[in-house]
XYZ file of C-alpha atoms in Angstrom:
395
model
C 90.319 35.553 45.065
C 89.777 32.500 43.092
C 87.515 32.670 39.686
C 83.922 32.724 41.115
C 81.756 29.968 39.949
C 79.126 31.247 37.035
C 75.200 30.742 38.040
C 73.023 29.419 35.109
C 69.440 29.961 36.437
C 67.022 30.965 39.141
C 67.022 27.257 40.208
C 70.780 26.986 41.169
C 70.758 30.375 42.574
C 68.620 29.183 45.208
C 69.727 26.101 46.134
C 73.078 27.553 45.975
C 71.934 30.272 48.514
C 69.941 27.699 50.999
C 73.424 25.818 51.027
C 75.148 28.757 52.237
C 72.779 30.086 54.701
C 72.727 26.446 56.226
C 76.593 26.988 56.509
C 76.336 30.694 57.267
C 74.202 29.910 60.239
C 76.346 27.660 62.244
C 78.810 30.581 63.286
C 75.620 33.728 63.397
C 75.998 33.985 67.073
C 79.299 33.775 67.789
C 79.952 36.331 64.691
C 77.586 38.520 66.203
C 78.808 38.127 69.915
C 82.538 38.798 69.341
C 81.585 41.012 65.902
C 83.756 39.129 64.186
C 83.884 40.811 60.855
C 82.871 38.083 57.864
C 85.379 38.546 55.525
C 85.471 34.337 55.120
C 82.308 34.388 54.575
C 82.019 37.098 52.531
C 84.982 35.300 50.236
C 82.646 32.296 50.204
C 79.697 34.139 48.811
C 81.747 35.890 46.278
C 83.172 32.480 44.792
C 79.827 30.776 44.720
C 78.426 33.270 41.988
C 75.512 34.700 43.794
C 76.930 38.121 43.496
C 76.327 38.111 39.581
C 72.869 36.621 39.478
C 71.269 40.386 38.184
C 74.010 40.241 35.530
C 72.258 40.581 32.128
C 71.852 37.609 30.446
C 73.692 39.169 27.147
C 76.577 39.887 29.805
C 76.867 36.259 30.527
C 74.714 36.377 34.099
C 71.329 34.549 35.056
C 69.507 37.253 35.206
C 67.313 36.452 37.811
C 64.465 37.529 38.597
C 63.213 40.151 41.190
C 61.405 36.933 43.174
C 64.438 35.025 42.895
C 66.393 37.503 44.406
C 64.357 38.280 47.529
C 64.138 34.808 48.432
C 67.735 34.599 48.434
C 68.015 37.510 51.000
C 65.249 36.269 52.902
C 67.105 32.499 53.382
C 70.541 34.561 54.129
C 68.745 37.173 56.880
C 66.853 34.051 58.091
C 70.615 32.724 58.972
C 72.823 36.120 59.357
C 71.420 38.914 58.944
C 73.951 41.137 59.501
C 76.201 38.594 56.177
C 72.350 39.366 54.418
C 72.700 43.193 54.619
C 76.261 43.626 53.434
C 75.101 42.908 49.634
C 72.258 44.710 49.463
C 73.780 47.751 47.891
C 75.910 45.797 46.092
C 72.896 44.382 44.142
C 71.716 48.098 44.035
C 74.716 49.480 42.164
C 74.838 46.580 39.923
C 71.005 47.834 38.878
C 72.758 51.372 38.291
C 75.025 50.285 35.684
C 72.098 48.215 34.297
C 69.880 51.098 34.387
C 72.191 54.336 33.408
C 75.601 52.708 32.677
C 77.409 53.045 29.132
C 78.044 49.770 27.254
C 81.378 50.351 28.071
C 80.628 50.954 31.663
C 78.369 47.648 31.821
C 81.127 45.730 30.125
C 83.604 46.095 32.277
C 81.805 46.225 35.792
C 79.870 43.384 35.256
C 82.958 41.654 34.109
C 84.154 42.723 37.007
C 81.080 41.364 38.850
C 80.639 37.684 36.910
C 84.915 37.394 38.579
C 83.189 37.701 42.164
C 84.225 41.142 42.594
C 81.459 43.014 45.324
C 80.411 46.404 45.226
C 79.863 48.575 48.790
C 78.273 51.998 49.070
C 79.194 55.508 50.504
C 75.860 56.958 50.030
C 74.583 57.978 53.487
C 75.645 61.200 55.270
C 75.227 62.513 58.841
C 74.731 65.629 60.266
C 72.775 66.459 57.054
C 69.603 68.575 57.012
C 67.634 64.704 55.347
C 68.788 62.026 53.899
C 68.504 63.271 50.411
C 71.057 66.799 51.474
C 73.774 65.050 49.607
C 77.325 67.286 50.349
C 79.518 65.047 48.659
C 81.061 66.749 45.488
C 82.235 65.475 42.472
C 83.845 68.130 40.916
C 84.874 68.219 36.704
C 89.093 68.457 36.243
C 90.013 70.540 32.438
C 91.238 67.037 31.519
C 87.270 65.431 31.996
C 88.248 63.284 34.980
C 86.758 63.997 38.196
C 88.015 64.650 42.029
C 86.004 63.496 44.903
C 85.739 65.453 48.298
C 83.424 64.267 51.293
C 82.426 62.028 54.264
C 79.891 59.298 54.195
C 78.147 57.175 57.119
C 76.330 53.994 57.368
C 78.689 52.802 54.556
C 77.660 48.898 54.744
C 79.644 46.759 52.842
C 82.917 49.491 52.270
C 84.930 47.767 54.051
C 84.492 44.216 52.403
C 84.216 45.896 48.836
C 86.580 45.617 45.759
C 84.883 49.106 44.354
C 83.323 51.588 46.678
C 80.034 53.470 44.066
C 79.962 57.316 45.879
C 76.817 59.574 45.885
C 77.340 62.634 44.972
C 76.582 66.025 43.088
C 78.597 67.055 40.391
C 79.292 70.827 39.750
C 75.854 71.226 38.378
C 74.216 69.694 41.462
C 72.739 66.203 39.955
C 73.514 63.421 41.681
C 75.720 61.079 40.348
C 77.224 57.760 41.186
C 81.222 57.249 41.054
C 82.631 53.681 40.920
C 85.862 54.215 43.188
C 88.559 51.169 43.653
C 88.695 50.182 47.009
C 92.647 51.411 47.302
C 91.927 54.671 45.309
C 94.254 57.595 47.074
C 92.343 59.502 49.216
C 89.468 57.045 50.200
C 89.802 56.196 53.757
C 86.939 53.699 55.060
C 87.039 53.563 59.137
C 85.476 50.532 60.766
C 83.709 53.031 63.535
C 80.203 51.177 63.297
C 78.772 50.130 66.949
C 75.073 49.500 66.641
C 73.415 47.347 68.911
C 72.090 45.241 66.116
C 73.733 44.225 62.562
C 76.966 44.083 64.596
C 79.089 42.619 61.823
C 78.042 44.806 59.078
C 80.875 47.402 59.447
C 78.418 50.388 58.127
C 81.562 52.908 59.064
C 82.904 56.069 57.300
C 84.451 56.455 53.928
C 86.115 59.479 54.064
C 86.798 61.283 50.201
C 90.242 63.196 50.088
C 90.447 64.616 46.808
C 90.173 60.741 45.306
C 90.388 60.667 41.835
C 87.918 59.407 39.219
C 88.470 58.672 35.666
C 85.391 59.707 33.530
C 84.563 56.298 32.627
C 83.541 55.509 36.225
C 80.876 57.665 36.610
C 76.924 57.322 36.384
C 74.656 59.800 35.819
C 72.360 58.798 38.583
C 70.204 61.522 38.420
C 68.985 60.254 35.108
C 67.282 57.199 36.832
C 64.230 59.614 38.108
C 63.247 61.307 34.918
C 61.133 58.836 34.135
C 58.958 55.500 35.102
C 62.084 53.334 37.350
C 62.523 50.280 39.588
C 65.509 51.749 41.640
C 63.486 52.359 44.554
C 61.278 49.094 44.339
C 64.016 46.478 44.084
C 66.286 48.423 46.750
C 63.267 48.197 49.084
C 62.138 44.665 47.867
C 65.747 43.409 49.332
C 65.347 45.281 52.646
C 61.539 43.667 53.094
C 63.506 40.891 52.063
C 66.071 41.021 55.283
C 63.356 41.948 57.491
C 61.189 38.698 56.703
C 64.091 36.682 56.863
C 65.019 37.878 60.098
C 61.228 37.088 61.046
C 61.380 33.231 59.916
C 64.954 33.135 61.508
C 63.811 34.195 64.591
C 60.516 32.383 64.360
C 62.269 28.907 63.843
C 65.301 29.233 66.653
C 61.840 29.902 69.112
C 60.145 26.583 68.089
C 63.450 24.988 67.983
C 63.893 26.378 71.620
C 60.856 25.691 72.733
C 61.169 22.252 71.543
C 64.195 21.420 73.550
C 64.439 23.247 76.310
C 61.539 25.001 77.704
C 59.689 23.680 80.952
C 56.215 23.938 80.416
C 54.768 26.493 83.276
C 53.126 24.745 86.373
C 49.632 25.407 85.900
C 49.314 24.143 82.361
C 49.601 20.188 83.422
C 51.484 19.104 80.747
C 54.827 17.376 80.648
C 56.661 19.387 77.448
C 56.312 23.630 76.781
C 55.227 22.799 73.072
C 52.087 21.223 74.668
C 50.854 24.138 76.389
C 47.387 25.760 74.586
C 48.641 29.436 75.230
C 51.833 28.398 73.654
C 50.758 26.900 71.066
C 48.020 30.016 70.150
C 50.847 32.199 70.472
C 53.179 30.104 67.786
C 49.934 30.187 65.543
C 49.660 33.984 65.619
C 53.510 34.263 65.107
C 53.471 31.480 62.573
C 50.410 33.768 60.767
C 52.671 36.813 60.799
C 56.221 35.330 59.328
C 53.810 33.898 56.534
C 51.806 36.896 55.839
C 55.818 38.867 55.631
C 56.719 36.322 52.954
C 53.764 36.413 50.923
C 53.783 39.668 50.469
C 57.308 39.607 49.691
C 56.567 37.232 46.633
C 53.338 39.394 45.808
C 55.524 42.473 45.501
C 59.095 40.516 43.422
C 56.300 39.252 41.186
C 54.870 43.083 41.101
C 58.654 44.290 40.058
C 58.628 40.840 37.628
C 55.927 42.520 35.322
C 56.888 45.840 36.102
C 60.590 45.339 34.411
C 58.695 43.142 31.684
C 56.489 46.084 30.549
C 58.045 49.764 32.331
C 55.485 52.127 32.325
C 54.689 55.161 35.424
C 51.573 52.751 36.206
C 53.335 49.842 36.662
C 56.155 50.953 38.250
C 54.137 52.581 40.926
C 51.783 49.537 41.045
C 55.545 47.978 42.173
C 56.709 50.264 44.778
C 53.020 50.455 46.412
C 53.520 46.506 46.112
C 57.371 46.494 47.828
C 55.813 49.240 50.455
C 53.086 46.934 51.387
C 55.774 44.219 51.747
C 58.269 46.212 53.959
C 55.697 47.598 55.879
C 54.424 44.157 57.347
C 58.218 42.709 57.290
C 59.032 45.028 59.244
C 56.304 44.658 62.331
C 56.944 40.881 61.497
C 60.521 41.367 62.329
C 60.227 43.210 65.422
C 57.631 41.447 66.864
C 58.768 37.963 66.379
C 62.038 39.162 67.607
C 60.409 40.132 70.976
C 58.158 37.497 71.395
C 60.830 34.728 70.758
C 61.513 35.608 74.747
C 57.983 35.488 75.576
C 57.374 31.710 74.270
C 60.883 30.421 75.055
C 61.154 31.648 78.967
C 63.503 32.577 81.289
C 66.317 30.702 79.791
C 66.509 32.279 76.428
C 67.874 36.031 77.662
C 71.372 34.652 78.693
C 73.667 36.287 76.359
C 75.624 33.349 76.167
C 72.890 31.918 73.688
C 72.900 35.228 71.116
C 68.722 34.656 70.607
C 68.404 38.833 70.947
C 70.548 39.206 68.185
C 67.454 38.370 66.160
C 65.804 41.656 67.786
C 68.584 43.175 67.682
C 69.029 42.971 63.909
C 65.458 43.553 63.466
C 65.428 46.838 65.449
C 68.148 48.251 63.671
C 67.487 47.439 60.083
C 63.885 48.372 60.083
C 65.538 52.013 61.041
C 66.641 52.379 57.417
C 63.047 54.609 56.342
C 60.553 54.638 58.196
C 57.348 52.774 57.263
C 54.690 55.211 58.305
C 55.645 56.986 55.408
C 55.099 53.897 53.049
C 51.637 53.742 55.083
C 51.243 57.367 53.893
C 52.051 56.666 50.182
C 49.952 53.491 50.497
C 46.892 55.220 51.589
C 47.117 57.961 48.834
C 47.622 55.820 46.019
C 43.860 53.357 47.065
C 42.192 56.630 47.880
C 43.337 59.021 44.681
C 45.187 57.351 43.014
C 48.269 59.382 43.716
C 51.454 57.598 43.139
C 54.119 57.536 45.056
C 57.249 59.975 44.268
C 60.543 59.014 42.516
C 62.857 59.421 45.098
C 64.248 56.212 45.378
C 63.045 55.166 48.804
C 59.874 53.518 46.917
């Protein structure tokens, strides 16, 4: 990999990431089609600098802000969102060393991070009693390294990464992060994933063989929830982020589409689709929904913004009601927009040859990560009483 390119501001991280999602776009549906894995793409990304953005300005990153950052995964979804999802935890471990790393630690991994080097994630497990029944064990050697023994699922990103961060509990059960090398003996990742939507993420299996882990690659994660934290907020600000993306993706290729090829239906008596009154009502109540996703998307960066200016428990729940709000109505954007695009565009748009359900697709599959009625839940407690919502991460 060549030196990655070093991003000064907010400014030039977003016209840097409109320029690639114009390029990453060309080749979405033919990626997604044949799943042919990104790894070009991915290279691209990684040289342009948008990987460090969240590096701490005293690091030598932009440190960008939480608004800057969704916008740049809402342009990439709008274009790929399967090339969208695959950083997502990468940006989430790079908040762990921010939040709980050593100055040592944050040194050296976002050093590693500023030379285009991208972070996966072996955090999810299957078979599980929840999502939060975390069997992977980290387990203390007499020399004060670690060993690492598990399976993980869902592992987007893995197979792309340069370092691999693990979940798991150490001997005395807290969860912790370890920051494992790609080629680390022991760590097997399988490219087994075959959902019907993000086809090109390769979210296999890492599989943890008694891999070994120096001391000074592991975060005490469990640290991140004693008090008020963001981890939850900025994870789920970049998921909204995909989801509303996906939306004005999906939204756009049916105008486009309707534009250009549609027949208008008999009855209407006009000569083009886009003239049709129902048409055009329907557009309007799509067009109403995609914006509604991305302002609430800004409301809730700007939320995290002023949380991370002044951390306090109110604030930081103020931001994860804010980011719920946001993912809840990204979400139902996603999904809907994804279905109607056949409704407005006809007949014509379900051949497979043209890839348009990929935007469903996507949509249907990512908004399976947690489910909103839950953020509805935490939502509704926190107007009525006041209640905020729990530190589990997922907020």
């Amino acid at each position: 990999m060549s030196a990655a390119t070093v991003i000064a501001d907010d400014a030039e991280a977003l016209a840097v990431a409109a320029e690639l999602a114009a390029e990453f776009r060309k080749e979405a549906a033919e990626r997604d089609a044949r799943r042919r894995l990104p790894h070009a793409e991915l290279e691209r990304l990684s040289a342009s600098g948008l990987l460090a953005v969240t590096v701490p300005a005293e690091f030598g990153g932009a440190d960008v802000g939480a608004e800057t950052l969704a916008e740049i995964f809402r342009l990439l979804a709008a274009a790929d969102a399967s090339l969208a999802q695959i950083p997502q935890s990468h940006f989430v471990y790079v908040n762990v060393v921010r939040r709980q790393g050593s100055p040592g630690q944050q040194e050296f991994f976002f050093g590693e991070v500023l030379r285009g080097k991208r972070f996966g994630n072996a955090q999810s497990e299957a078979g599980t009693k929840h999502v939060q029944d975390i069997r992977t064990r980290l387990a203390r050697r007499p020399d004060g390294s670690y060993v690492l023994d598990g399976v993980k699922h869902y592992c987007t990103g893995a197979l792309f990464a340069d370092w691999i961060p693990v979940l798991a509990r150490a001997d005395d059960d807290h969860l912790h992060v370890a920051y494992v090398p790609r080629d680390a003996p022991g760590l097997t990742v399988v490219d087994d994933w075959d959902g019907m939507g993000q086809r090109t993420t390769a979210s296999g299996t890492v599989r943890l063989e008694s891999v070994p882990v120096p001391a000074d690659r592991v975060v005490a994660h469990h640290l991140t929830f004693q008090g008020p934290q963001l981890h939850g907020a900025i994870a789920q600000l970049l998921h909204a982020a995909i989801d509303a993306g996906i939306a004005s993706g999906a939204l756009a290729e049916a105008v486009e589409f309707v534009r250009t090829r549609s027949r208008p239906w008999f009855e209407s008596g006009f000569e083009s689709a886009a003239q049709d009154p129902l048409l055009i009502q329907r557009f309007g109540e799509l067009a109403i929904r995609a914006r509604a996703a991305q302002a609430l998307l800004r409301e809730a960066a700007r939320a995290v913004d002023a949380a991370r200016a002044g951390l306090t428990d109110a604030s930081a729940a103020e931001a994860s009601i804010a980011v719920a709000a946001a993912k809840v109505t990204a979400a139902e954007a996603a999904v809907e927009i994804g279905s109607a695009l056949f409704e407005v565009a006809g007949t014509r748009s379900a051949l497979d040859s043209l890839g348009l359900h990929r935007h469903w697709r996507d949509a249907r599959t990512h908004t399976l990560h947690d489910p909103t009625r839950w953020k509805v839940q935490h939502i509704g407690r926190y107007v009525l009483s006041g209640t905020r919502p729990p530190r589990h991460g997922l907020l």
